Coordinates of C-alpha atoms in Angstrom, one line a residue:
Chain A
M167 CA 0.0 0.0 0.0
E168 CA 2.8 2.4 1.0
K169 CA 4.6 1.5 -2.2
Q170 CA 1.5 2.3 -4.2
N171 CA 1.1 5.6 -2.5
R172 CA 4.7 6.5 -3.2
H173 CA 4.2 5.6 -6.8
S174 CA 1.1 7.7 -7.2
Q175 CA 2.8 10.6 -5.5
R176 CA 5.7 10.4 -7.8
E177 CA 3.4 10.2 -10.8
A178 CA 1.6 13.3 -9.6
S179 CA 5.0 15.0 -9.6
I180 CA 5.6 13.9 -13.1
D181 CA 2.1 15.1 -13.9
R182 CA 2.9 18.6 -12.6
I183 CA 6.2 18.8 -14.5
L184 CA 4.6 17.8 -17.7
R185 CA 1.7 20.2 -17.2
S186 CA 3.9 23.2 -16.5
S187 CA 6.7 22.5 -18.9
L188 CA 5.2 21.0 -22.0
R189 CA 3.0 24.0 -22.6
S190 CA 6.0 26.4 -22.6
G191 CA 7.2 27.8 -25.9
Q192 CA 8.3 25.4 -28.5
T193 CA 9.6 26.0 -32.0
A194 CA 8.3 24.7 -35.2
S195 CA 10.4 22.3 -37.1
S196 CA 11.2 22.9 -40.7
A197 CA 9.1 20.1 -42.2
C198 CA 5.7 21.0 -40.8
V199 CA 2.7 19.2 -42.2
G200 CA 0.1 21.2 -44.1
P201 CA -3.6 21.3 -43.5
E202 CA -4.3 18.7 -46.2
V203 CA -2.0 16.2 -44.6
I204 CA -3.4 16.9 -41.1
A205 CA -6.9 16.4 -42.5
A206 CA -6.0 13.1 -44.1
W207 CA -4.2 11.9 -41.0
T208 CA -7.1 12.7 -38.8
E209 CA -9.4 10.8 -41.2
G210 CA -7.0 7.8 -41.2
T211 CA -6.7 7.8 -45.0
L212 CA -2.9 8.1 -45.2
P213 CA -0.9 5.0 -46.0
A214 CA 0.6 3.4 -42.9
A215 CA 4.2 4.6 -43.6
E216 CA 3.2 8.2 -44.3
A217 CA 0.8 8.2 -41.3
A218 CA 3.6 7.0 -39.0
A219 CA 5.9 9.7 -40.3
V220 CA 3.2 12.4 -39.8
E221 CA 2.5 11.1 -36.3
A222 CA 6.2 11.2 -35.4
H223 CA 6.4 14.8 -36.6
L224 CA 3.3 15.8 -34.8
S225 CA 4.6 14.3 -31.5
S226 CA 7.6 16.6 -31.5
C227 CA 6.4 19.8 -33.3
A228 CA 4.7 22.3 -31.1
S229 CA 3.6 24.4 -34.0
C230 CA 1.7 21.5 -35.6
Q231 CA 0.3 20.4 -32.3
E232 CA -1.2 23.9 -31.9
V233 CA -2.9 23.6 -35.3
L234 CA -4.0 20.1 -34.4
A235 CA -5.5 21.3 -31.1
V236 CA -7.5 24.0 -32.8
F237 CA -8.6 21.5 -35.4
A238 CA -9.7 19.1 -32.6
R239 CA -11.9 21.9 -31.2
T240 CA -13.7 22.4 -34.5
E241 CA -14.9 18.8 -34.5
P242 CA -18.4 18.2 -33.4
P243 CA -18.7 15.5 -30.7
A244 CA -18.9 12.1 -32.3
A245 CA -21.8 9.8 -31.6
Q246 CA -20.9 7.6 -28.7
P247 CA -20.9 3.8 -29.4
E248 CA -24.4 2.6 -28.7
S249 CA -24.8 0.7 -25.5
L250 CA -26.6 -2.6 -25.5
W251 CA -29.8 -0.9 -24.4
Q252 CA -29.6 1.7 -27.2
R253 CA -29.2 -0.8 -30.1
W254 CA -32.0 -0.7 -32.5
H255 CA -33.5 -4.1 -31.7
M256 CA -33.4 -3.4 -28.0
R257 CA -35.2 -0.1 -28.4
W258 CA -38.3 -2.1 -29.3
V259 CA -38.3 -4.2 -26.2
A260 CA -40.1 -1.7 -24.0
P261 CA -42.9 -0.9 -26.5
I262 CA -43.4 -4.5 -27.3
A263 CA -43.5 -5.5 -23.7
V264 CA -46.0 -2.8 -23.0
A265 CA -48.1 -3.8 -26.0
A266 CA -48.0 -7.5 -25.0
T267 CA -49.0 -6.7 -21.4
A268 CA -51.9 -4.6 -22.7
A269 CA -53.0 -7.4 -25.0
V270 CA -52.8 -9.9 -22.2
I271 CA -54.9 -7.7 -19.9
W272 CA -57.4 -7.1 -22.7
V273 CA -57.8 -10.8 -23.3
A274 CA -57.9 -11.7 -19.7
I275 CA -60.3 -9.0 -18.6
P276 CA -62.6 -8.4 -21.6
D277 CA -65.2 -6.6 -19.6
E278 CA -62.8 -3.9 -18.6
G279 CA -63.4 -1.9 -21.7
R280 CA -67.1 -2.0 -21.3
R281 CA -66.8 -0.7 -17.7
L282 CA -64.7 2.1 -19.1
D283 CA -67.5 2.9 -21.5
D284 CA -70.0 2.9 -18.7
A285 CA -67.8 5.0 -16.6
F286 CA -67.6 7.5 -19.4
D287 CA -71.3 7.5 -19.6
R288 CA -71.6 8.1 -15.9
V289 CA -69.8 11.3 -16.1
Q290 CA -72.4 12.6 -18.6
P291 CA -75.4 13.2 -16.4
T292 CA -77.6 14.1 -19.3
A293 CA -76.6 11.1 -21.4
P294 CA -79.6 8.9 -21.9
R295 CA -78.9 5.2 -21.9
E296 CA -80.2 2.3 -23.6
Q297 CA -83.5 1.0 -22.3
P298 CA -83.0 -2.3 -20.6
A299 CA -85.3 -5.2 -21.1
Q300 CA -88.5 -5.0 -19.1
P301 CA -87.8 -8.0 -16.8
N302 CA -84.5 -6.5 -15.6
V303 CA -86.2 -3.2 -14.9
A304 CA -88.8 -4.9 -12.8
A305 CA -86.2 -6.8 -10.9
L306 CA -84.2 -3.7 -10.4
Q307 CA -87.1 -1.8 -9.1
E308 CA -87.5 -4.5 -6.4
K309 CA -84.0 -4.0 -5.2
P310 CA -83.4 -2.0 -2.0
A311 CA -81.9 1.4 -2.5
E312 CA -78.7 0.6 -0.7
E313 CA -78.1 -2.3 -2.9
I314 CA -78.5 -0.1 -6.0
S315 CA -76.1 2.4 -4.7
S316 CA -73.5 -0.2 -3.9
A317 CA -73.7 -1.7 -7.4
P318 CA -70.6 0.2 -8.7
K319 CA -68.5 -1.2 -5.8
R320 CA -69.2 -4.7 -6.7
E321 CA -68.7 -4.0 -10.4
K322 CA -65.5 -5.9 -10.8
N323 CA -66.7 -9.2 -9.3
E324 CA -70.1 -9.0 -11.0
A325 CA -68.7 -8.0 -14.3
K326 CA -67.0 -11.3 -14.5
S327 CA -69.7 -13.4 -12.9
S328 CA -72.6 -12.0 -14.8
P329 CA -73.0 -10.2 -18.2
E330 CA -76.0 -8.5 -16.8
S331 CA -74.0 -6.6 -14.3
S332 CA -73.0 -3.7 -16.4
R333 CA -76.5 -3.3 -17.6
L334 CA -77.7 -3.3 -13.9
E335 CA -75.2 -0.7 -13.1
A336 CA -76.3 1.4 -16.0
R337 CA -79.8 1.1 -14.7
A338 CA -78.7 2.2 -11.3
D339 CA -77.2 5.3 -12.8
Q340 CA -80.5 5.9 -14.5
Q341 CA -82.2 5.8 -11.2
S342 CA -80.0 8.4 -9.8
A343 CA -80.2 10.6 -12.9
N344 CA -81.8 14.0 -12.4
A345 CA -85.2 15.0 -13.7
P346 CA -84.1 16.8 -16.9
A347 CA -82.2 13.7 -17.9
A348 CA -85.4 11.7 -17.3
R349 CA -87.3 14.1 -19.5
E350 CA -84.6 13.8 -22.1
R351 CA -84.9 10.0 -22.0
E352 CA -88.6 10.4 -22.6
Q353 CA -88.0 12.5 -25.6
D354 CA -85.4 10.0 -26.8
A355 CA -88.0 7.3 -26.5
A356 CA -89.9 9.1 -29.3
S357 CA -86.8 9.8 -31.4
P358 CA -85.9 7.7 -34.3
P359 CA -83.6 4.7 -33.7
V360 CA -79.8 4.9 -34.1
A361 CA -77.4 2.1 -34.9
S362 CA -76.1 0.5 -31.8
P363 CA -74.7 -2.9 -30.7
A364 CA -77.9 -3.5 -28.8
A365 CA -79.8 -2.8 -31.9
A366 CA -77.9 -5.5 -33.7
V367 CA -80.4 -8.0 -32.3
P368 CA -83.6 -7.8 -34.4
Q369 CA -86.4 -6.5 -32.3
Q370 CA -90.1 -6.4 -32.8
E371 CA -90.4 -3.0 -31.4
P372 CA -88.3 0.1 -32.4
R373 CA -85.9 0.9 -29.6
P374 CA -85.0 4.5 -28.8
L375 CA -81.3 4.8 -28.4
A376 CA -78.9 7.3 -27.2
D377 CA -77.8 10.0 -29.6
T378 CA -75.4 11.9 -27.4
A379 CA -71.7 12.3 -27.5
A380 CA -71.1 9.4 -25.1
G381 CA -73.4 7.2 -27.0
A382 CA -72.0 8.1 -30.3
V383 CA -68.4 7.3 -29.2
R384 CA -69.5 3.9 -28.1
Q385 CA -71.6 3.3 -31.2
S386 CA -69.0 4.4 -33.7
R387 CA -66.3 2.4 -31.9
E388 CA -68.4 -0.8 -31.8
A389 CA -70.0 -0.3 -35.2
F390 CA -66.7 -1.4 -36.7
A391 CA -66.7 -4.7 -34.8
Q392 CA -70.0 -6.2 -36.1
P393 CA -72.9 -5.4 -38.4
V394 CA -75.3 -3.0 -36.8
E395 CA -79.0 -3.3 -37.6
V396 CA -81.4 -0.4 -37.3
V397 CA -85.1 -0.7 -37.3
S398 CA -87.1 2.1 -38.8
P399 CA -90.6 3.1 -37.5
D400 CA -91.9 0.6 -39.9
P401 CA -90.6 -2.7 -38.5
K402 CA -90.3 -4.2 -41.9
I403 CA -87.9 -1.6 -43.1
R404 CA -84.5 -2.1 -41.6
W405 CA -81.0 -0.9 -42.3
R406 CA -77.8 -2.7 -41.6
L407 CA -74.4 -1.0 -41.3
L408 CA -71.5 -3.4 -42.1
P409 CA -68.1 -3.2 -40.4
D410 CA -66.5 -2.0 -43.6
G411 CA -68.8 1.0 -43.8
R412 CA -71.3 -0.4 -46.4
L413 CA -75.0 0.0 -45.9
E414 CA -77.7 -2.6 -46.6
R415 CA -81.5 -2.4 -46.5
S416 CA -84.2 -4.9 -45.8
T417 CA -87.9 -4.6 -46.6
D418 CA -88.9 -7.9 -45.0
A419 CA -88.0 -7.4 -41.4
G420 CA -84.4 -8.5 -41.9
K421 CA -85.0 -11.8 -43.7
T422 CA -83.2 -10.6 -46.9
W423 CA -80.8 -7.7 -47.4
E424 CA -80.0 -5.6 -50.4
P425 CA -76.9 -3.3 -50.7
A426 CA -77.8 0.4 -50.5
T427 CA -76.0 3.0 -52.5
L428 CA -74.0 5.5 -50.5
P429 CA -72.8 9.0 -51.5
P430 CA -69.5 8.8 -53.4
N431 CA -66.3 8.3 -51.3
V432 CA -68.3 8.0 -48.1
R433 CA -67.8 5.3 -45.5
A434 CA -70.8 5.2 -43.1
T435 CA -70.1 4.9 -39.4
A436 CA -73.6 5.4 -38.1
V437 CA -77.2 5.2 -39.4
R438 CA -80.5 6.6 -38.2
A439 CA -83.8 5.6 -39.6
L440 CA -86.1 8.7 -39.3
T441 CA -89.1 7.3 -41.0
A442 CA -89.9 4.3 -43.2
T443 CA -88.3 6.1 -46.1
A444 CA -86.1 8.7 -44.6
V445 CA -82.6 7.8 -43.3
V446 CA -79.6 9.7 -42.1
I447 CA -76.0 8.3 -42.2
T448 CA -72.9 9.7 -40.6
A449 CA -69.7 9.4 -42.6
A450 CA -66.3 8.7 -41.1
D451 CA -65.3 12.3 -41.5
G452 CA -68.3 13.5 -39.5
R453 CA -70.4 14.7 -42.4
E454 CA -74.1 13.6 -42.4
F455 CA -76.2 12.7 -45.4
R456 CA -79.9 12.3 -45.6
S457 CA -82.0 10.2 -48.0
D458 CA -85.7 10.6 -48.3
D459 CA -86.2 7.9 -51.0
Q460 CA -84.9 4.8 -49.1
G461 CA -81.3 5.4 -49.9
K462 CA -81.6 6.0 -53.6
S463 CA -80.2 9.6 -53.5
W464 CA -78.4 11.4 -50.8
N465 CA -78.1 15.1 -49.8
P466 CA -75.6 16.5 -47.3
V467 CA -77.1 17.6 -44.0
Q468 CA -76.1 21.2 -43.3
P469 CA -74.7 21.5 -39.8
Chain B
M1254 CA 5.9 18.8 -60.7
R1255 CA 3.4 17.1 -62.9
A1256 CA 2.6 13.4 -62.8
E1257 CA 2.8 11.2 -65.8
R1258 CA -0.3 11.1 -68.0
L1259 CA -2.8 8.8 -66.3
D1260 CA -4.4 5.9 -68.0
D1261 CA -7.6 6.8 -69.9
R1262 CA -9.6 3.9 -68.7
V1263 CA -8.8 4.7 -65.0
V1264 CA -9.6 8.4 -65.5
R1265 CA -12.9 7.6 -67.1
Q1266 CA -13.8 5.2 -64.4
L1267 CA -12.9 7.7 -61.7
Y1268 CA -14.7 10.5 -63.6
R1269 CA -17.9 8.4 -63.5
Q1270 CA -17.5 7.7 -59.7
S1271 CA -16.8 11.4 -59.0
N1272 CA -20.1 12.5 -60.6
A1273 CA -18.1 15.3 -62.1
E1274 CA -20.5 15.7 -65.1
R1275 CA -23.0 17.0 -62.6
W1276 CA -21.0 20.2 -62.5
G1277 CA -20.3 20.1 -66.2
L1278 CA -16.6 19.2 -65.8
T1279 CA -15.0 17.7 -68.8
V1280 CA -13.0 14.5 -68.5
D1281 CA -9.8 16.4 -69.3
R1282 CA -10.4 18.9 -66.6
F1283 CA -11.0 16.1 -64.1
R1284 CA -7.8 14.4 -65.4
F1285 CA -5.9 17.6 -64.7
A1286 CA -7.2 17.6 -61.1
L1287 CA -6.2 13.9 -60.6
E1288 CA -2.8 14.4 -62.1
E1289 CA -2.2 17.4 -59.8
S1290 CA -3.2 15.3 -56.8
V1291 CA -0.9 12.5 -57.8
A1292 CA 2.0 14.9 -58.4
R1293 CA 1.5 16.4 -55.0
A1294 CA 1.6 13.0 -53.2
Q1295 CA 3.9 11.2 -55.5
Q1296 CA 6.7 10.9 -53.0
A1297 CA 4.6 9.2 -50.5
H1298 CA 2.8 6.7 -52.8
G1299 CA 4.2 4.1 -55.0
D1300 CA 0.9 2.6 -56.2
V1301 CA -0.8 5.4 -58.2
E1302 CA -4.0 3.5 -58.9
R1303 CA -4.5 2.6 -55.3
Y1304 CA -3.9 6.2 -54.4
L1305 CA -6.4 7.4 -56.9
T1306 CA -9.2 5.0 -55.8
A1307 CA -8.7 6.2 -52.1
L1308 CA -9.3 9.8 -53.1
H1309 CA -12.5 11.7 -52.2
L1310 CA -13.5 11.9 -55.8
E1311 CA -16.8 13.7 -55.5
D1312 CA -15.2 16.4 -53.3
L1313 CA -12.3 16.6 -55.7
A1314 CA -14.7 17.2 -58.6
L1315 CA -16.7 19.7 -56.6
A1316 CA -13.5 21.6 -55.7
A1317 CA -12.4 21.7 -59.3
A1318 CA -15.7 23.0 -60.4
C1319 CA -15.7 25.7 -57.7
A1320 CA -12.2 26.6 -58.7
D1321 CA -13.4 27.1 -62.3
G1322 CA -16.3 29.2 -61.1
V1323 CA -19.1 26.8 -62.0
E1324 CA -22.2 28.4 -60.5
T1325 CA -24.1 25.2 -59.7
A1326 CA -21.1 23.9 -57.9
W1327 CA -20.8 27.1 -55.9
D1328 CA -24.4 26.9 -55.0
H1329 CA -23.8 23.4 -53.7
F1330 CA -20.7 24.4 -51.8
V1331 CA -22.5 27.4 -50.2
R1332 CA -25.4 25.2 -49.2
E1333 CA -23.5 22.2 -47.9
H1334 CA -20.0 23.3 -46.9
R1335 CA -20.1 27.0 -45.9
P1336 CA -22.2 26.1 -42.8
V1337 CA -19.5 23.6 -41.8
L1338 CA -16.9 26.4 -42.1
Y1339 CA -18.8 28.8 -39.9
R1340 CA -19.8 26.1 -37.4
A1341 CA -16.1 25.3 -37.1
A1342 CA -15.2 29.0 -36.7
D1343 CA -17.8 29.4 -33.9
A1344 CA -16.5 26.2 -32.2
I1345 CA -12.9 27.6 -32.2
D1346 CA -13.8 31.0 -30.8
R1347 CA -17.3 32.0 -29.8
T1348 CA -16.4 35.7 -29.6
G1349 CA -16.3 35.7 -33.4
A1350 CA -12.6 36.1 -33.8
A1351 CA -12.4 32.9 -35.9
R1352 CA -15.3 34.1 -38.0
E1353 CA -12.9 36.7 -39.5
A1354 CA -10.6 33.9 -40.5
A1355 CA -13.5 31.9 -41.9
D1356 CA -14.7 34.9 -44.0
S1357 CA -11.2 35.5 -45.3
L1358 CA -10.9 31.8 -46.1
Y1359 CA -14.2 31.9 -47.9
A1360 CA -13.0 34.9 -50.0
E1361 CA -9.9 33.0 -50.9
L1362 CA -11.9 29.9 -51.9
F1363 CA -14.0 32.1 -54.1
G1364 CA -10.8 33.3 -55.7
L1365 CA -10.9 37.0 -55.0
T1366 CA -7.1 37.1 -55.3
E1367 CA -5.7 37.3 -58.8
R1368 CA -2.3 36.4 -60.1
E1369 CA -1.3 37.6 -63.5
G1370 CA -4.9 38.5 -64.3
E1371 CA -6.1 35.0 -63.5
R1372 CA -8.4 34.2 -60.6
R1373 CA -6.7 31.9 -58.2
S1374 CA -8.9 30.0 -55.8
L1375 CA -7.7 28.3 -52.7
F1376 CA -9.4 25.2 -54.0
R1377 CA -6.4 24.4 -56.1
Y1378 CA -4.7 23.2 -52.9
F1379 CA -7.4 20.6 -52.3
H1380 CA -6.3 17.3 -53.8
G1381 CA -9.0 15.0 -52.4
R1382 CA -6.8 13.3 -49.8
S1383 CA -9.4 14.0 -47.2
S1384 CA -13.0 15.0 -47.3
L1385 CA -13.6 18.6 -48.3
A1386 CA -15.3 19.3 -44.9
T1387 CA -12.3 18.0 -43.0
W1388 CA -9.9 19.9 -45.2
L1389 CA -11.8 23.1 -44.7
R1390 CA -11.6 22.7 -40.9
A1391 CA -7.9 22.0 -41.1
V1392 CA -7.2 25.1 -43.3
L1393 CA -9.3 27.2 -41.0
S1394 CA -7.4 25.9 -38.0
Q1395 CA -4.1 26.8 -39.6
R1396 CA -5.3 30.3 -40.5
Y1397 CA -6.6 30.9 -37.0
V1398 CA -3.3 29.8 -35.4
D1399 CA -1.4 32.0 -37.9
S1400 CA -3.6 35.0 -36.9
I1401 CA -3.0 34.3 -33.2
R1402 CA 0.7 34.2 -33.8
R1403 CA 0.7 37.5 -35.7
T1404 CA -1.1 39.0 -32.7
R1405 CA 1.5 37.6 -30.3
R1406 CA 4.3 39.1 -32.3
L1407 CA 2.6 42.5 -32.1
E1408 CA 2.1 42.4 -28.3
P1409 CA 4.6 44.4 -26.3
L1410 CA 7.1 42.6 -24.2
P1411 CA 6.2 42.3 -20.5
D1412 CA 7.3 45.1 -18.2
E1413 CA 10.5 44.3 -16.3
D1414 CA 8.8 45.3 -13.1
A1415 CA 5.8 43.1 -13.7
A1416 CA 5.1 40.3 -11.3
D1417 CA 5.5 37.8 -14.1
A1418 CA 9.0 39.0 -14.8
L1419 CA 10.1 38.4 -11.3
P1420 CA 12.4 35.4 -10.8
S1421 CA 10.7 32.3 -9.6
R1422 CA 10.7 31.1 -6.1
T1423 CA 13.4 28.6 -7.0
Q1424 CA 15.7 31.4 -8.1
Q1425 CA 14.8 33.6 -5.1
T1426 CA 15.8 31.0 -2.5
P1427 CA 18.7 29.2 -3.8
E1428 CA 18.9 25.7 -2.4
P1429 CA 21.9 23.9 -3.9
D1430 CA 20.5 20.4 -3.4
R1431 CA 17.0 21.3 -4.6
H1432 CA 18.4 22.9 -7.7
R1433 CA 20.5 19.8 -8.4
F1434 CA 17.6 17.5 -7.8
V1435 CA 15.3 19.5 -10.1
S1436 CA 17.9 19.5 -12.9
V1437 CA 18.5 15.8 -12.5
I1438 CA 14.8 14.9 -12.6
A1439 CA 14.0 17.2 -15.4
A1440 CA 16.7 15.6 -17.6
A1441 CA 15.4 12.1 -16.6
I1442 CA 11.8 13.0 -17.4
A1443 CA 12.8 14.4 -20.8
A1444 CA 14.8 11.3 -21.6
A1445 CA 11.9 9.1 -20.4
V1446 CA 9.4 11.0 -22.5
G1447 CA 11.7 10.8 -25.5
R1448 CA 11.7 7.1 -25.2
L1449 CA 7.9 6.8 -25.5
D1450 CA 6.3 6.0 -28.8
A1451 CA 5.4 8.9 -31.0
R1452 CA 1.7 8.3 -30.4
D1453 CA 2.2 8.4 -26.6
R1454 CA 4.2 11.6 -26.9
L1455 CA 1.5 13.1 -29.0
R1456 CA -1.1 12.1 -26.6
L1457 CA 0.8 13.7 -23.7
A1458 CA 1.3 16.9 -25.7
C1459 CA -2.4 17.1 -26.6
Y1460 CA -3.3 16.6 -22.9
Y1461 CA -0.7 18.6 -21.1
A1462 CA 0.4 21.2 -23.6
Q1463 CA -2.8 21.8 -25.6
D1464 CA -5.3 21.2 -22.9
L1465 CA -7.5 19.0 -25.1
T1466 CA -10.1 16.9 -23.4
L1467 CA -9.9 13.1 -23.4
A1468 CA -12.8 13.0 -25.8
Q1469 CA -11.0 15.4 -28.2
I1470 CA -7.8 13.4 -28.0
G1471 CA -9.8 10.2 -28.6
R1472 CA -11.3 11.7 -31.7
L1473 CA -8.0 12.9 -33.1
L1474 CA -6.3 9.5 -32.5
R1475 CA -9.4 7.5 -33.4
E1476 CA -9.7 5.8 -30.0
H1477 CA -12.3 5.9 -27.3
E1478 CA -11.7 8.5 -24.6
A1479 CA -11.4 5.7 -22.0
T1480 CA -8.6 4.2 -24.1
A1481 CA -6.9 7.6 -24.3
S1482 CA -7.2 7.9 -20.5
R1483 CA -5.7 4.5 -20.0
H1484 CA -2.9 5.2 -22.3
L1485 CA -2.1 8.5 -20.5
A1486 CA -2.0 6.7 -17.2
K1487 CA 0.2 4.0 -18.7
S1488 CA 2.6 6.7 -20.1
R1489 CA 2.8 8.4 -16.7
R1490 CA 3.7 5.0 -15.1
A1491 CA 6.3 4.3 -17.7
I1492 CA 7.9 7.7 -17.2
R1493 CA 8.0 7.2 -13.5
E1494 CA 9.6 3.8 -13.7
D1495 CA 12.1 5.1 -16.3
V1496 CA 13.0 8.1 -14.2
E1497 CA 13.4 6.0 -11.0
R1498 CA 15.7 3.7 -13.0
Q1499 CA 17.7 6.6 -14.3
L1500 CA 18.1 8.2 -10.9
R1501 CA 19.2 4.9 -9.3
G1502 CA 21.6 4.4 -12.2
Q1503 CA 23.2 7.7 -11.4
G1504 CA 23.9 6.4 -7.9
L1505 CA 21.2 8.2 -6.0
S1506 CA 19.9 6.5 -2.9
E1507 CA 16.2 5.8 -2.4
A1508 CA 16.0 8.8 -0.1
E1509 CA 17.5 11.0 -2.7
V1510 CA 15.2 9.7 -5.4
E1511 CA 12.4 10.6 -3.1
E1512 CA 13.9 14.0 -2.6
C1513 CA 14.0 14.5 -6.4
F1514 CA 10.3 13.8 -6.8
A1515 CA 9.5 16.0 -3.7
S1516 CA 11.6 18.9 -5.1
V1517 CA 9.3 19.2 -8.1
A1518 CA 6.0 18.2 -6.4
A1519 CA 5.1 21.6 -5.1
D1520 CA 6.8 23.9 -7.6
P1521 CA 8.4 22.4 -10.7
G1522 CA 10.1 25.7 -11.3
P1523 CA 11.1 27.1 -14.7
L1524 CA 11.6 23.7 -16.3
N1525 CA 11.2 23.3 -20.0
V1526 CA 10.9 19.7 -20.7
S1527 CA 9.8 20.2 -24.2
N1528 CA 13.1 21.7 -25.1
L1529 CA 14.7 18.6 -23.8
L1530 CA 12.3 16.3 -25.6
E1531 CA 14.0 16.6 -29.0
A1532 CA 17.3 15.8 -27.3
G1533 CA 15.7 12.9 -25.4
R1534 CA 14.1 11.6 -28.6
K1535 CA 17.5 11.6 -30.4
T1536 CA 19.1 9.9 -27.4
S1537 CA 16.3 7.3 -27.5
L1538 CA 16.8 6.7 -31.2
E1539 CA 20.5 6.3 -30.6
D1540 CA 19.7 3.8 -27.8
R1541 CA 17.5 1.8 -30.1
S1542 CA 20.0 1.8 -32.9
T1543 CA 22.8 0.4 -30.8

């Protein structure tokens, strides 16, 4: 240890001597290398013999060292060698891991997305919701108030155990909705039907559906997953929106379907049957088109 | 000195590679540039064809076109290379002093100077041995150093009464032993440094004399800065061992060796190892030859 200390002290002395003396004035030798050779030497393009001769000169010529030092300061910092983590194939590890985790969660807990939709609906107090089937409404009305209010807390367990749970929860929200919302729902009940996953099931009676922002988000998102069927006020006239944006029409209560024409370059994302002959579609870019002749001709709806 | 006429086949092949027709250069004009380059480096290269294929041909063609005043070539140079020049100038001196050198260099490249009525561009000194960007930086560095040296020459000598002109502490308090020890160790260090490889000496000079950072040294010597650091430590260790050996060889006891190192630890005094380096290098070469 003592020997090591002595060595490092002596090397520190050498360090001081070199620092104080090497920088004092030196003279240039007669055969200084020019800028072209310095440039080629720094790029490593000189032949080995010439490079060695240049290096020998540079090591003993203060004048050239001075130029070399200024040259070194003009050089932008070089890119450091990439660490293992920075290599291109490793850069994808984190995003892939996140995506894989998200996919696993999505597959393992499929109801999670629906609960998010319901949660989104809950923050919209005026958002009218889909009318549940009558038996469920009756059953819900029989439930004590505290059980209704505790429904969201049990959401996770029930979501997995029963597909009805989210609908029950939605119903509970409806119970707690304020009076204007209830009035709005009554108005909605008289409004024409709008495409919705729930409407995909053929129904005997036209079902009033939500036409609010929250509902539209859910409808447009899910409209891409499966064909959406919309029943007009005349139960025999129905419209079906396909996942690829095409529209079909049935005049025999959904037994047979015929393709309907759409406005040029329009991909439908939602459809509303206003009457037996009048229908409104919403395009992917948000524009709306109305047809009053069962889809034979379309006119843009002015906002 | 002009090189021998180059083979037509080789010239045409290099002409195609250089993309010289982009600037409207003729094959003969490009041949002239190639032959100038070969003549310039003839002493260092035996294999002409190998030398030619190692050239930065596109830059050589661009420089030749700029020297001839081809407008499209100048537009390209201004767009691609002038920013390099000014960035380098700003990196050298942020106060703008190097900008003057860059502007002056740019004017010379454009060929504002005339000789016998003929426009003479600095581009005639570019022979494609490095990239044009690196050459520009090297020329700018040379010009900047020259301007600094001119300034130094114009500066007045220090006042005799100035503090800097006072004799050093070593001279003020003469200590015969210390003076002897300093002289002995300075000579030993110079000899030890002289025995190092050229690359090691250059690394020491860059670090101690030119105050370059390890990263800058690494870029100059095309090695990683950690490698540069290791080599510097290794050189210091080699110098220390060499100096110890020399001092012992002169009959100094271990205590005296220690005293030698201690004498320069606090104040190395007015040593000028660099002046001794050349002598040390010559001694080293003689040692190796015998």
